[in-house]
């Protein structure tokens, strides 16, 4: 059973930075072709794709509207994925979810992901 645990959310002022972490259990990054992704859901909005990375290929994809500010990386030795967010603005306020699928697809669609974390709140104040 794959379990995902996010951490690193919090309150930050506009222009600041945060790094979110997602640690997986039941899934070994080095030996399993998998995709780890980040999605976010703002109040009153639908959940949207942010970024994804293939655990064995290292291929990444970041949504175009954040790609100049957000970076996704993975540390296979720690079975942990990171989302580094810089120059945050109020519109980045959302619950950020980590997701995984045991397939190297780097998909932007949430329907392709089988496992989800509980989410971590990111709040950006003006």
CSV table of N, CA, C and O in Angstrom, one decimal:
chain,number,residue,atom,x,y,z
A,1,UNK,N,0.8,-1.2,0.0
A,1,UNK,CA,0.0,0.0,0.0
A,1,UNK,C,0.9,1.2,0.0
A,1,UNK,O,1.7,1.4,0.9
A,2,UNK,N,0.7,2.1,-1.0
A,2,UNK,CA,1.4,3.3,-1.1
A,2,UNK,C,0.8,4.4,-0.2
A,2,UNK,O,-0.4,4.6,-0.2
A,3,UNK,N,1.6,5.0,0.6
A,3,UNK,CA,1.1,6.2,1.4
A,3,UNK,C,2.0,7.4,1.1
A,3,UNK,O,3.2,7.2,1.0
A,4,UNK,N,1.4,8.5,1.1
A,4,UNK,CA,2.1,9.8,0.8
A,4,UNK,C,1.8,10.8,1.9
A,4,UNK,O,0.7,10.9,2.3
A,5,UNK,N,2.9,11.4,2.4
A,5,UNK,CA,2.8,12.4,3.5
A,5,UNK,C,3.4,13.7,3.0
A,5,UNK,O,4.6,13.7,2.8
A,6,UNK,N,2.6,14.7,3.0
A,6,UNK,CA,3.2,16.0,2.6
A,6,UNK,C,3.5,16.8,3.9
A,6,UNK,O,3.0,16.6,5.0
A,7,UNK,N,4.5,17.7,3.7
A,7,UNK,CA,4.9,18.6,4.8
A,7,UNK,C,5.5,19.9,4.2
A,7,UNK,O,5.7,19.9,3.0
A,8,UNK,N,5.6,20.9,5.0
A,8,UNK,CA,6.3,22.1,4.5
A,8,UNK,C,5.4,23.3,4.2
A,8,UNK,O,5.8,24.4,3.9
A,9,UNK,N,4.1,23.1,4.3
A,9,UNK,CA,3.2,24.2,4.1
A,9,UNK,C,3.2,25.1,5.2
A,9,UNK,O,3.8,24.9,6.2
A,10,UNK,N,2.5,26.3,5.0
A,10,UNK,CA,2.5,27.3,6.1
A,10,UNK,C,2.0,28.6,5.5
A,10,UNK,O,1.5,28.7,4.4
A,11,UNK,N,2.3,29.6,6.4
A,11,UNK,CA,1.9,31.0,6.0
A,11,UNK,C,3.2,31.7,5.6
A,11,UNK,O,4.2,31.7,6.4
A,12,UNK,N,3.1,32.4,4.5
A,12,UNK,CA,4.2,33.2,4.0
A,12,UNK,C,3.8,34.4,3.4
A,12,UNK,O,2.6,34.5,2.9
A,13,UNK,N,4.6,35.5,3.4
A,13,UNK,CA,4.2,36.7,2.8
A,13,UNK,C,4.5,36.7,1.3
A,13,UNK,O,5.4,35.9,0.8
A,14,UNK,N,3.7,37.5,0.6
A,14,UNK,CA,3.9,37.6,-0.9
A,14,UNK,C,5.4,37.9,-1.2
A,14,UNK,O,6.0,38.7,-0.5
A,15,UNK,N,5.9,37.2,-2.2
A,15,UNK,CA,7.3,37.3,-2.5
A,15,UNK,C,8.2,36.3,-1.8
A,15,UNK,O,9.4,36.2,-2.2
A,16,UNK,N,7.7,35.6,-0.9
A,16,UNK,CA,8.5,34.7,-0.1
A,16,UNK,C,8.6,33.3,-0.8
A,16,UNK,O,8.1,33.1,-1.9
A,17,UNK,N,9.2,32.4,-0.1
A,17,UNK,CA,9.4,31.0,-0.7
A,17,UNK,C,9.0,30.0,0.3
A,17,UNK,O,9.0,30.2,1.5
A,18,UNK,N,8.7,28.8,-0.2
A,18,UNK,CA,8.4,27.6,0.6
A,18,UNK,C,8.9,26.4,-0.2
A,18,UNK,O,8.9,26.4,-1.4
A,19,UNK,N,9.2,25.4,0.6
A,19,UNK,CA,9.5,24.1,0.0
A,19,UNK,C,8.7,23.0,0.6
A,19,UNK,O,8.7,22.8,1.8
A,20,UNK,N,7.8,22.4,-0.3
A,20,UNK,CA,7.0,21.3,0.2
A,20,UNK,C,7.7,20.0,-0.1
A,20,UNK,O,8.5,19.9,-1.0
A,21,UNK,N,7.4,19.1,0.8
A,21,UNK,CA,8.0,17.7,0.7
A,21,UNK,C,6.9,16.7,0.7
A,21,UNK,O,5.8,16.9,1.3
A,22,UNK,N,7.1,15.6,0.0
A,22,UNK,CA,6.2,14.5,-0.1
A,22,UNK,C,7.0,13.2,0.1
A,22,UNK,O,7.8,12.9,-0.8
A,23,UNK,N,6.8,12.5,1.2
A,23,UNK,CA,7.6,11.3,1.4
A,23,UNK,C,6.6,10.1,1.2
A,23,UNK,O,5.5,10.1,1.7
A,24,UNK,N,7.1,9.2,0.4
A,24,UNK,CA,6.3,8.0,0.0
A,24,UNK,C,6.8,6.8,0.8
A,24,UNK,O,8.0,6.5,1.0
A,25,UNK,N,5.8,6.0,1.2
A,25,UNK,CA,6.1,4.6,1.7
A,25,UNK,C,5.4,3.6,0.9
A,25,UNK,O,4.3,4.0,0.3
A,26,UNK,N,5.9,2.4,0.8
A,26,UNK,CA,5.3,1.4,-0.1
A,26,UNK,C,5.7,1.6,-1.6
A,26,UNK,O,5.1,0.9,-2.4
A,27,UNK,N,6.6,2.5,-1.8
A,27,UNK,CA,7.0,2.8,-3.2
A,27,UNK,C,8.4,3.2,-3.2
A,27,UNK,O,8.8,4.1,-2.5
A,28,UNK,N,9.3,2.4,-3.9
A,28,UNK,CA,10.7,2.7,-3.9
A,28,UNK,C,11.1,3.4,-5.1
A,28,UNK,O,11.0,2.9,-6.2
A,29,UNK,N,11.5,4.7,-5.0
A,29,UNK,CA,11.7,5.5,-6.2
A,29,UNK,C,12.7,4.9,-7.2
A,29,UNK,O,12.6,5.0,-8.4
A,30,UNK,N,13.8,4.3,-6.6
A,30,UNK,CA,14.9,3.9,-7.4
A,30,UNK,C,14.5,2.7,-8.3
A,30,UNK,O,15.0,2.5,-9.4
A,31,UNK,N,13.6,1.9,-7.8
A,31,UNK,CA,13.3,0.6,-8.5
A,31,UNK,C,11.9,0.5,-9.2
A,31,UNK,O,11.6,-0.4,-9.9
A,32,UNK,N,11.1,1.5,-8.9
A,32,UNK,CA,9.8,1.5,-9.4
A,32,UNK,C,9.6,2.7,-10.4
A,32,UNK,O,9.8,3.8,-10.1
A,33,UNK,N,9.2,2.3,-11.6
A,33,UNK,CA,8.8,3.4,-12.6
A,33,UNK,C,7.5,4.0,-12.1
A,33,UNK,O,6.5,3.4,-12.3
A,34,UNK,N,7.6,5.2,-11.6
A,34,UNK,CA,6.4,5.9,-11.1
A,34,UNK,C,6.5,7.3,-11.4
A,34,UNK,O,7.5,7.9,-11.8
A,35,UNK,N,5.3,7.9,-11.3
A,35,UNK,CA,5.2,9.4,-11.4
A,35,UNK,C,4.7,10.0,-10.1
A,35,UNK,O,3.7,9.5,-9.6
A,36,UNK,N,5.4,11.0,-9.6
A,36,UNK,CA,4.9,11.7,-8.5
A,36,UNK,C,4.5,13.1,-9.0
A,36,UNK,O,5.2,13.7,-9.8
A,37,UNK,N,3.4,13.6,-8.4
A,37,UNK,CA,2.9,14.9,-8.9
A,37,UNK,C,2.4,15.7,-7.7
A,37,UNK,O,2.2,15.3,-6.6
A,38,UNK,N,2.3,17.0,-8.0
A,38,UNK,CA,1.8,18.0,-7.1
A,38,UNK,C,0.5,18.6,-7.8
A,38,UNK,O,0.6,19.0,-9.0
A,39,UNK,N,-0.5,18.7,-7.0
A,39,UNK,CA,-1.7,19.4,-7.5
A,39,UNK,C,-2.1,20.4,-6.4
A,39,UNK,O,-1.6,20.2,-5.2
A,40,UNK,N,-2.9,21.3,-6.7
A,40,UNK,CA,-3.4,22.3,-5.7
A,40,UNK,C,-4.9,22.6,-5.9
A,40,UNK,O,-5.4,22.5,-7.0
A,41,UNK,N,-5.5,23.0,-4.8
A,41,UNK,CA,-6.9,23.3,-4.8
A,41,UNK,C,-7.1,24.6,-4.0
A,41,UNK,O,-6.9,24.5,-2.8
A,42,UNK,N,-7.5,25.6,-4.6
A,42,UNK,CA,-7.8,26.9,-4.0
A,42,UNK,C,-9.2,26.9,-3.5
A,42,UNK,O,-10.0,26.1,-4.1
A,43,UNK,N,-9.6,27.7,-2.5
A,43,UNK,CA,-11.0,27.7,-2.1
A,43,UNK,C,-11.9,28.0,-3.2
A,43,UNK,O,-11.7,29.0,-4.0
A,44,UNK,N,-12.9,27.2,-3.3
A,44,UNK,CA,-13.9,27.4,-4.4
A,44,UNK,C,-13.5,27.1,-5.8
A,44,UNK,O,-14.3,27.3,-6.7
A,45,UNK,N,-12.3,26.5,-5.9
A,45,UNK,CA,-11.8,26.2,-7.2
A,45,UNK,C,-11.7,24.6,-7.4
A,45,UNK,O,-11.6,23.9,-6.4
A,46,UNK,N,-11.5,24.2,-8.6
A,46,UNK,CA,-11.2,22.8,-8.8
A,46,UNK,C,-9.7,22.6,-8.6
A,46,UNK,O,-8.9,23.5,-8.7
A,47,UNK,N,-9.4,21.3,-8.3
A,47,UNK,CA,-8.0,21.0,-8.1
A,47,UNK,C,-7.3,21.1,-9.5
A,47,UNK,O,-7.8,20.6,-10.5
A,48,UNK,N,-6.1,21.6,-9.5
A,48,UNK,CA,-5.3,21.8,-10.7
A,48,UNK,C,-3.9,21.2,-10.6
A,48,UNK,O,-3.3,21.2,-9.5
A,49,UNK,N,-3.4,20.8,-11.7
A,49,UNK,CA,-2.0,20.3,-11.8
A,49,UNK,C,-1.0,21.4,-11.6
A,49,UNK,O,-1.2,22.5,-12.1
A,50,UNK,N,0.1,21.0,-10.9
A,50,UNK,CA,1.2,22.0,-10.6
A,50,UNK,C,2.5,21.4,-11.3
A,50,UNK,O,3.1,22.1,-12.1
A,51,UNK,N,2.8,20.2,-10.9
A,51,UNK,CA,4.1,19.7,-11.4
A,51,UNK,C,4.2,18.2,-11.3
A,51,UNK,O,3.4,17.6,-10.4
A,52,UNK,N,5.0,17.5,-12.0
A,52,UNK,CA,5.2,16.1,-11.9
A,52,UNK,C,6.6,15.7,-12.3
A,52,UNK,O,7.3,16.4,-13.0
A,53,UNK,N,7.0,14.5,-11.7
A,53,UNK,CA,8.4,14.0,-12.0
A,53,UNK,C,8.3,12.5,-12.1
A,53,UNK,O,7.6,11.9,-11.3
A,54,UNK,N,9.1,12.0,-13.0
A,54,UNK,CA,9.2,10.5,-13.1
A,54,UNK,C,10.3,10.0,-12.2
A,54,UNK,O,11.4,10.6,-12.3
A,55,UNK,N,10.1,9.0,-11.4
A,55,UNK,CA,11.0,8.7,-10.4
A,55,UNK,C,12.3,8.0,-10.9
A,55,UNK,O,13.4,8.2,-10.4
A,56,UNK,N,12.2,7.3,-12.0
A,56,UNK,CA,13.4,6.6,-12.6
A,56,UNK,C,14.0,7.4,-13.8
A,56,UNK,O,15.1,7.3,-14.0
A,57,UNK,N,13.1,8.1,-14.5
A,57,UNK,CA,13.6,8.9,-15.6
A,57,UNK,C,14.1,10.3,-15.2
A,57,UNK,O,15.0,10.8,-15.9
A,58,UNK,N,13.6,10.8,-14.2
A,58,UNK,CA,13.9,12.2,-13.8
A,58,UNK,C,13.2,13.3,-14.7
A,58,UNK,O,13.5,14.5,-14.5
A,59,UNK,N,12.4,12.8,-15.6
A,59,UNK,CA,11.7,13.8,-16.4
A,59,UNK,C,10.7,14.6,-15.6
A,59,UNK,O,10.0,14.0,-14.7
A,60,UNK,N,10.6,15.9,-15.8
A,60,UNK,CA,9.8,16.7,-15.0
A,60,UNK,C,8.9,17.5,-16.0
A,60,UNK,O,9.2,17.7,-17.2
A,61,UNK,N,7.8,17.9,-15.4
A,61,UNK,CA,6.9,18.9,-16.2
A,61,UNK,C,6.2,19.8,-15.1
A,61,UNK,O,5.7,19.3,-14.1
A,62,UNK,N,6.3,21.1,-15.4
A,62,UNK,CA,5.7,22.0,-14.5
A,62,UNK,C,4.7,22.9,-15.3
A,62,UNK,O,5.0,23.2,-16.4
A,63,UNK,N,3.6,23.1,-14.7
A,63,UNK,CA,2.5,23.9,-15.3
A,63,UNK,C,3.1,25.2,-15.8
A,63,UNK,O,3.9,25.9,-15.1
A,64,UNK,N,2.7,25.7,-16.9
A,64,UNK,CA,3.3,26.9,-17.6
A,64,UNK,C,3.1,28.1,-16.7
A,64,UNK,O,4.0,29.0,-16.7
A,65,UNK,N,2.0,28.2,-16.0
A,65,UNK,CA,1.8,29.4,-15.3
A,65,UNK,C,2.6,29.6,-14.0
A,65,UNK,O,2.6,30.6,-13.4
A,66,UNK,N,3.3,28.5,-13.6
A,66,UNK,CA,4.2,28.6,-12.4
A,66,UNK,C,5.6,28.2,-12.8
A,66,UNK,O,6.5,28.2,-11.9
A,67,UNK,N,5.9,27.8,-14.0
A,67,UNK,CA,7.2,27.2,-14.3
A,67,UNK,C,8.4,28.1,-14.1
A,67,UNK,O,9.5,27.6,-13.9
A,68,UNK,N,8.1,29.4,-14.1
A,68,UNK,CA,9.2,30.3,-13.9
A,68,UNK,C,9.5,30.6,-12.4
A,68,UNK,O,10.5,31.2,-12.0
A,69,UNK,N,8.6,30.0,-11.5
A,69,UNK,CA,8.8,30.2,-10.1
A,69,UNK,C,8.9,28.9,-9.3
A,69,UNK,O,9.4,28.9,-8.2
A,70,UNK,N,8.3,27.8,-9.8
A,70,UNK,CA,8.3,26.5,-9.1
A,70,UNK,C,9.2,25.5,-9.7
A,70,UNK,O,9.3,25.4,-10.9
A,71,UNK,N,9.8,24.7,-8.9
A,71,UNK,CA,10.7,23.6,-9.3
A,71,UNK,C,10.3,22.3,-8.6
A,71,UNK,O,10.1,22.3,-7.4
A,72,UNK,N,10.3,21.2,-9.4
A,72,UNK,CA,10.0,19.9,-8.8
A,72,UNK,C,11.3,19.1,-8.8
A,72,UNK,O,11.9,19.1,-9.9
A,73,UNK,N,11.6,18.4,-7.7
A,73,UNK,CA,12.8,17.5,-7.7
A,73,UNK,C,12.4,16.3,-6.9
A,73,UNK,O,11.4,16.3,-6.1
A,74,UNK,N,13.2,15.3,-7.0
A,74,UNK,CA,13.1,14.1,-6.2
A,74,UNK,C,14.4,13.6,-5.6
A,74,UNK,O,15.4,13.8,-6.3
A,75,UNK,N,14.4,13.1,-4.4
A,75,UNK,CA,15.5,12.5,-3.8
A,75,UNK,C,15.2,11.1,-3.6
A,75,UNK,O,14.5,10.7,-2.7
A,76,UNK,N,15.7,10.3,-4.6
A,76,UNK,CA,15.4,8.9,-4.5
A,76,UNK,C,15.9,8.1,-3.3
A,76,UNK,O,15.3,7.2,-2.8
A,77,UNK,N,17.0,8.6,-2.8
A,77,UNK,CA,17.6,7.9,-1.6
A,77,UNK,C,16.6,8.1,-0.4
A,77,UNK,O,16.6,7.3,0.5
A,78,UNK,N,15.9,9.2,-0.4
A,78,UNK,CA,14.9,9.5,0.7
A,78,UNK,C,13.5,9.2,0.4
A,78,UNK,O,12.6,9.4,1.2
A,79,UNK,N,13.3,8.7,-0.9
A,79,UNK,CA,11.9,8.5,-1.3
A,79,UNK,C,11.0,9.7,-1.1
A,79,UNK,O,9.9,9.6,-0.7
A,80,UNK,N,11.6,10.8,-1.4
A,80,UNK,CA,10.9,12.1,-1.1
A,80,UNK,C,11.0,13.0,-2.4
A,80,UNK,O,12.0,13.1,-3.1
A,81,UNK,N,9.9,13.6,-2.6
A,81,UNK,CA,9.8,14.6,-3.7
A,81,UNK,C,9.6,16.0,-3.1
A,81,UNK,O,9.0,16.1,-2.0
A,82,UNK,N,10.1,17.0,-3.8
A,82,UNK,CA,10.0,18.4,-3.3
A,82,UNK,C,9.4,19.3,-4.3
A,82,UNK,O,9.5,19.1,-5.5
A,83,UNK,N,8.7,20.3,-3.8
A,83,UNK,CA,8.2,21.4,-4.7
A,83,UNK,C,8.8,22.7,-4.1
A,83,UNK,O,8.3,23.1,-3.0
A,84,UNK,N,9.7,23.3,-4.8
A,84,UNK,CA,10.3,24.5,-4.3
A,84,UNK,C,9.5,25.7,-5.0
A,84,UNK,O,9.4,25.7,-6.2
A,85,UNK,N,8.9,26.5,-4.2
A,85,UNK,CA,8.1,27.6,-4.7
A,85,UNK,C,8.7,29.0,-4.3
A,85,UNK,O,8.9,29.2,-3.1
A,86,UNK,N,9.0,29.7,-5.3
A,86,UNK,CA,9.6,31.0,-5.1
A,86,UNK,C,8.7,32.1,-5.6
A,86,UNK,O,7.7,31.9,-6.4
A,87,UNK,N,8.9,33.3,-5.1
A,87,UNK,CA,8.1,34.5,-5.5
A,87,UNK,C,6.6,34.2,-5.4
A,87,UNK,O,5.9,34.4,-6.3
A,88,UNK,N,6.2,33.7,-4.2
A,88,UNK,CA,4.8,33.3,-4.0
A,88,UNK,C,3.9,34.6,-4.1
A,88,UNK,O,4.4,35.7,-3.6
A,89,UNK,N,2.8,34.4,-4.6
A,89,UNK,CA,1.8,35.4,-4.5
A,89,UNK,C,0.5,34.9,-4.0
A,89,UNK,O,0.3,33.7,-3.7
A,90,UNK,N,-0.5,35.8,-3.7
A,90,UNK,CA,-1.7,35.5,-3.1
A,90,UNK,C,-2.5,34.4,-3.8
A,90,UNK,O,-3.1,33.5,-3.2
A,91,UNK,N,-2.3,34.4,-5.1
A,91,UNK,CA,-3.0,33.4,-6.0
A,91,UNK,C,-2.5,32.0,-5.8
A,91,UNK,O,-3.1,31.0,-6.3
A,92,UNK,N,-1.4,31.9,-5.2
A,92,UNK,CA,-0.8,30.5,-4.9
A,92,UNK,C,-1.4,29.9,-3.6
A,92,UNK,O,-1.1,28.7,-3.3
A,93,UNK,N,-2.2,30.6,-2.9
A,93,UNK,CA,-2.9,30.1,-1.7
A,93,UNK,C,-3.8,28.9,-2.1
A,93,UNK,O,-4.6,29.1,-3.0
A,94,UNK,N,-3.5,27.8,-1.5
A,94,UNK,CA,-4.3,26.6,-1.8
A,94,UNK,C,-3.8,25.5,-0.9
A,94,UNK,O,-2.8,25.6,-0.2
A,95,UNK,N,-4.6,24.4,-0.9
A,95,UNK,CA,-4.1,23.1,-0.4
A,95,UNK,C,-3.3,22.4,-1.4
A,95,UNK,O,-3.9,22.2,-2.6
A,96,UNK,N,-2.1,22.0,-1.1
A,96,UNK,CA,-1.3,21.3,-2.1
A,96,UNK,C,-1.3,19.8,-1.8
A,96,UNK,O,-1.0,19.4,-0.6
A,97,UNK,N,-1.5,19.0,-2.8
A,97,UNK,CA,-1.6,17.6,-2.7
A,97,UNK,C,-0.5,16.9,-3.4
A,97,UNK,O,-0.2,17.3,-4.6
A,98,UNK,N,0.0,15.9,-2.8
A,98,UNK,CA,1.0,15.0,-3.5
A,98,UNK,C,0.2,13.8,-4.0
A,98,UNK,O,-0.7,13.3,-3.4
A,99,UNK,N,0.6,13.4,-5.2
A,99,UNK,CA,-0.1,12.2,-5.8
A,99,UNK,C,1.0,11.3,-6.5
A,99,UNK,O,2.0,11.8,-6.8
A,100,UNK,N,0.6,10.0,-6.6
A,100,UNK,CA,1.5,9.1,-7.2
A,100,UNK,C,0.8,8.0,-8.0
A,100,UNK,O,-0.4,7.7,-7.8
A,101,UNK,N,1.5,7.6,-9.0
A,101,UNK,CA,1.0,6.4,-9.8
A,101,UNK,C,2.2,5.6,-10.2
A,101,UNK,O,3.3,6.1,-10.5
A,102,UNK,N,2.0,4.3,-10.1
A,102,UNK,CA,3.1,3.3,-10.4
A,102,UNK,C,3.2,3.1,-11.9
A,102,UNK,O,3.0,2.0,-12.4
A,103,UNK,N,3.5,4.2,-12.6
A,103,UNK,CA,3.7,4.2,-14.0
A,103,UNK,C,4.4,5.5,-14.4
A,103,UNK,O,4.2,6.5,-13.8
A,104,UNK,N,5.3,5.4,-15.4
A,104,UNK,CA,6.1,6.5,-15.8
A,104,UNK,C,5.3,7.3,-16.9
A,104,UNK,O,5.5,7.1,-18.1
A,105,UNK,N,4.4,8.1,-16.5
A,105,UNK,CA,3.5,8.8,-17.5
A,105,UNK,C,3.6,10.3,-17.4
A,105,UNK,O,3.3,11.0,-18.3
A,106,UNK,N,4.1,10.9,-16.2
A,106,UNK,CA,4.2,12.3,-16.0
A,106,UNK,C,2.9,13.0,-16.5
A,106,UNK,O,3.0,13.9,-17.4
A,107,UNK,N,1.8,12.6,-16.0
A,107,UNK,CA,0.5,13.1,-16.5
A,107,UNK,C,0.1,14.4,-15.7
A,107,UNK,O,0.4,14.6,-14.5
A,108,UNK,N,-0.6,15.2,-16.4
A,108,UNK,CA,-1.2,16.4,-15.8
A,108,UNK,C,-2.6,16.2,-15.3
A,108,UNK,O,-3.2,17.1,-14.7
A,109,UNK,N,-3.1,15.0,-15.6
A,109,UNK,CA,-4.5,14.7,-15.2
A,109,UNK,C,-4.6,13.9,-13.9
A,109,UNK,O,-4.0,12.9,-13.8
A,110,UNK,N,-5.4,14.4,-13.0
A,110,UNK,CA,-5.5,13.8,-11.7
A,110,UNK,C,-6.1,12.4,-11.8
A,110,UNK,O,-5.8,11.5,-10.9
A,111,UNK,N,-6.9,12.1,-12.8
A,111,UNK,CA,-7.5,10.8,-12.9
A,111,UNK,C,-6.5,9.7,-13.1
A,111,UNK,O,-6.8,8.5,-12.9
A,112,UNK,N,-5.3,10.1,-13.6
A,112,UNK,CA,-4.2,9.1,-13.8
A,112,UNK,C,-3.5,8.7,-12.5
A,112,UNK,O,-2.7,7.8,-12.6
A,113,UNK,N,-3.7,9.4,-11.5
A,113,UNK,CA,-3.0,9.1,-10.2
A,113,UNK,C,-3.8,8.3,-9.3
A,113,UNK,O,-5.0,8.5,-9.0
A,114,UNK,N,-3.2,7.3,-8.7
A,114,UNK,CA,-3.9,6.3,-7.9
A,114,UNK,C,-3.8,6.6,-6.4
A,114,UNK,O,-4.6,6.1,-5.6
A,115,UNK,N,-2.8,7.3,-6.0
A,115,UNK,CA,-2.5,7.5,-4.5
A,115,UNK,C,-2.4,9.0,-4.3
A,115,UNK,O,-1.8,9.7,-5.1
A,116,UNK,N,-3.0,9.4,-3.2
A,116,UNK,CA,-3.0,10.8,-2.8
A,116,UNK,C,-2.7,11.0,-1.3
A,116,UNK,O,-3.0,10.2,-0.5
A,117,UNK,N,-2.0,12.1,-1.1
A,117,UNK,CA,-1.7,12.5,0.3
A,117,UNK,C,-2.9,13.3,0.8
A,117,UNK,O,-3.9,13.6,0.1
A,118,UNK,N,-2.8,13.7,2.1
A,118,UNK,CA,-3.9,14.4,2.7
A,118,UNK,C,-3.9,15.9,2.4
A,118,UNK,O,-4.9,16.6,2.6
A,119,UNK,N,-2.8,16.4,1.9
A,119,UNK,CA,-2.7,17.8,1.5
A,119,UNK,C,-2.0,18.6,2.6
A,119,UNK,O,-2.0,18.3,3.8
A,120,UNK,N,-1.4,19.7,2.2
A,120,UNK,CA,-0.8,20.7,3.1
A,120,UNK,C,-1.2,22.1,2.7
A,120,UNK,O,-1.2,22.4,1.5
A,121,UNK,N,-1.6,22.9,3.6
A,121,UNK,CA,-2.1,24.2,3.3
A,121,UNK,C,-0.9,25.2,3.1
A,121,UNK,O,0.0,25.3,3.9
A,122,UNK,N,-1.0,25.9,2.0
A,122,UNK,CA,-0.1,27.0,1.8
A,122,UNK,C,-1.0,28.3,1.7
A,122,UNK,O,-1.9,28.4,0.9
A,123,UNK,N,-0.6,29.3,2.5
A,123,UNK,CA,-1.3,30.5,2.6
A,123,UNK,C,-0.3,31.7,2.4
A,123,UNK,O,0.7,31.8,3.1
A,124,UNK,N,-0.6,32.5,1.4
A,124,UNK,CA,0.3,33.6,1.0
A,124,UNK,C,-0.5,34.9,1.4
A,124,UNK,O,-1.6,35.1,0.8
A,125,UNK,N,0.1,35.7,2.2
A,125,UNK,CA,-0.5,36.9,2.6
A,125,UNK,C,0.0,38.1,1.8
A,125,UNK,O,1.2,38.1,1.4
A,126,UNK,N,-0.8,39.1,1.6
A,126,UNK,CA,-0.3,40.3,0.8
A,126,UNK,C,0.4,41.2,1.7
A,126,UNK,O,0.5,41.2,2.9
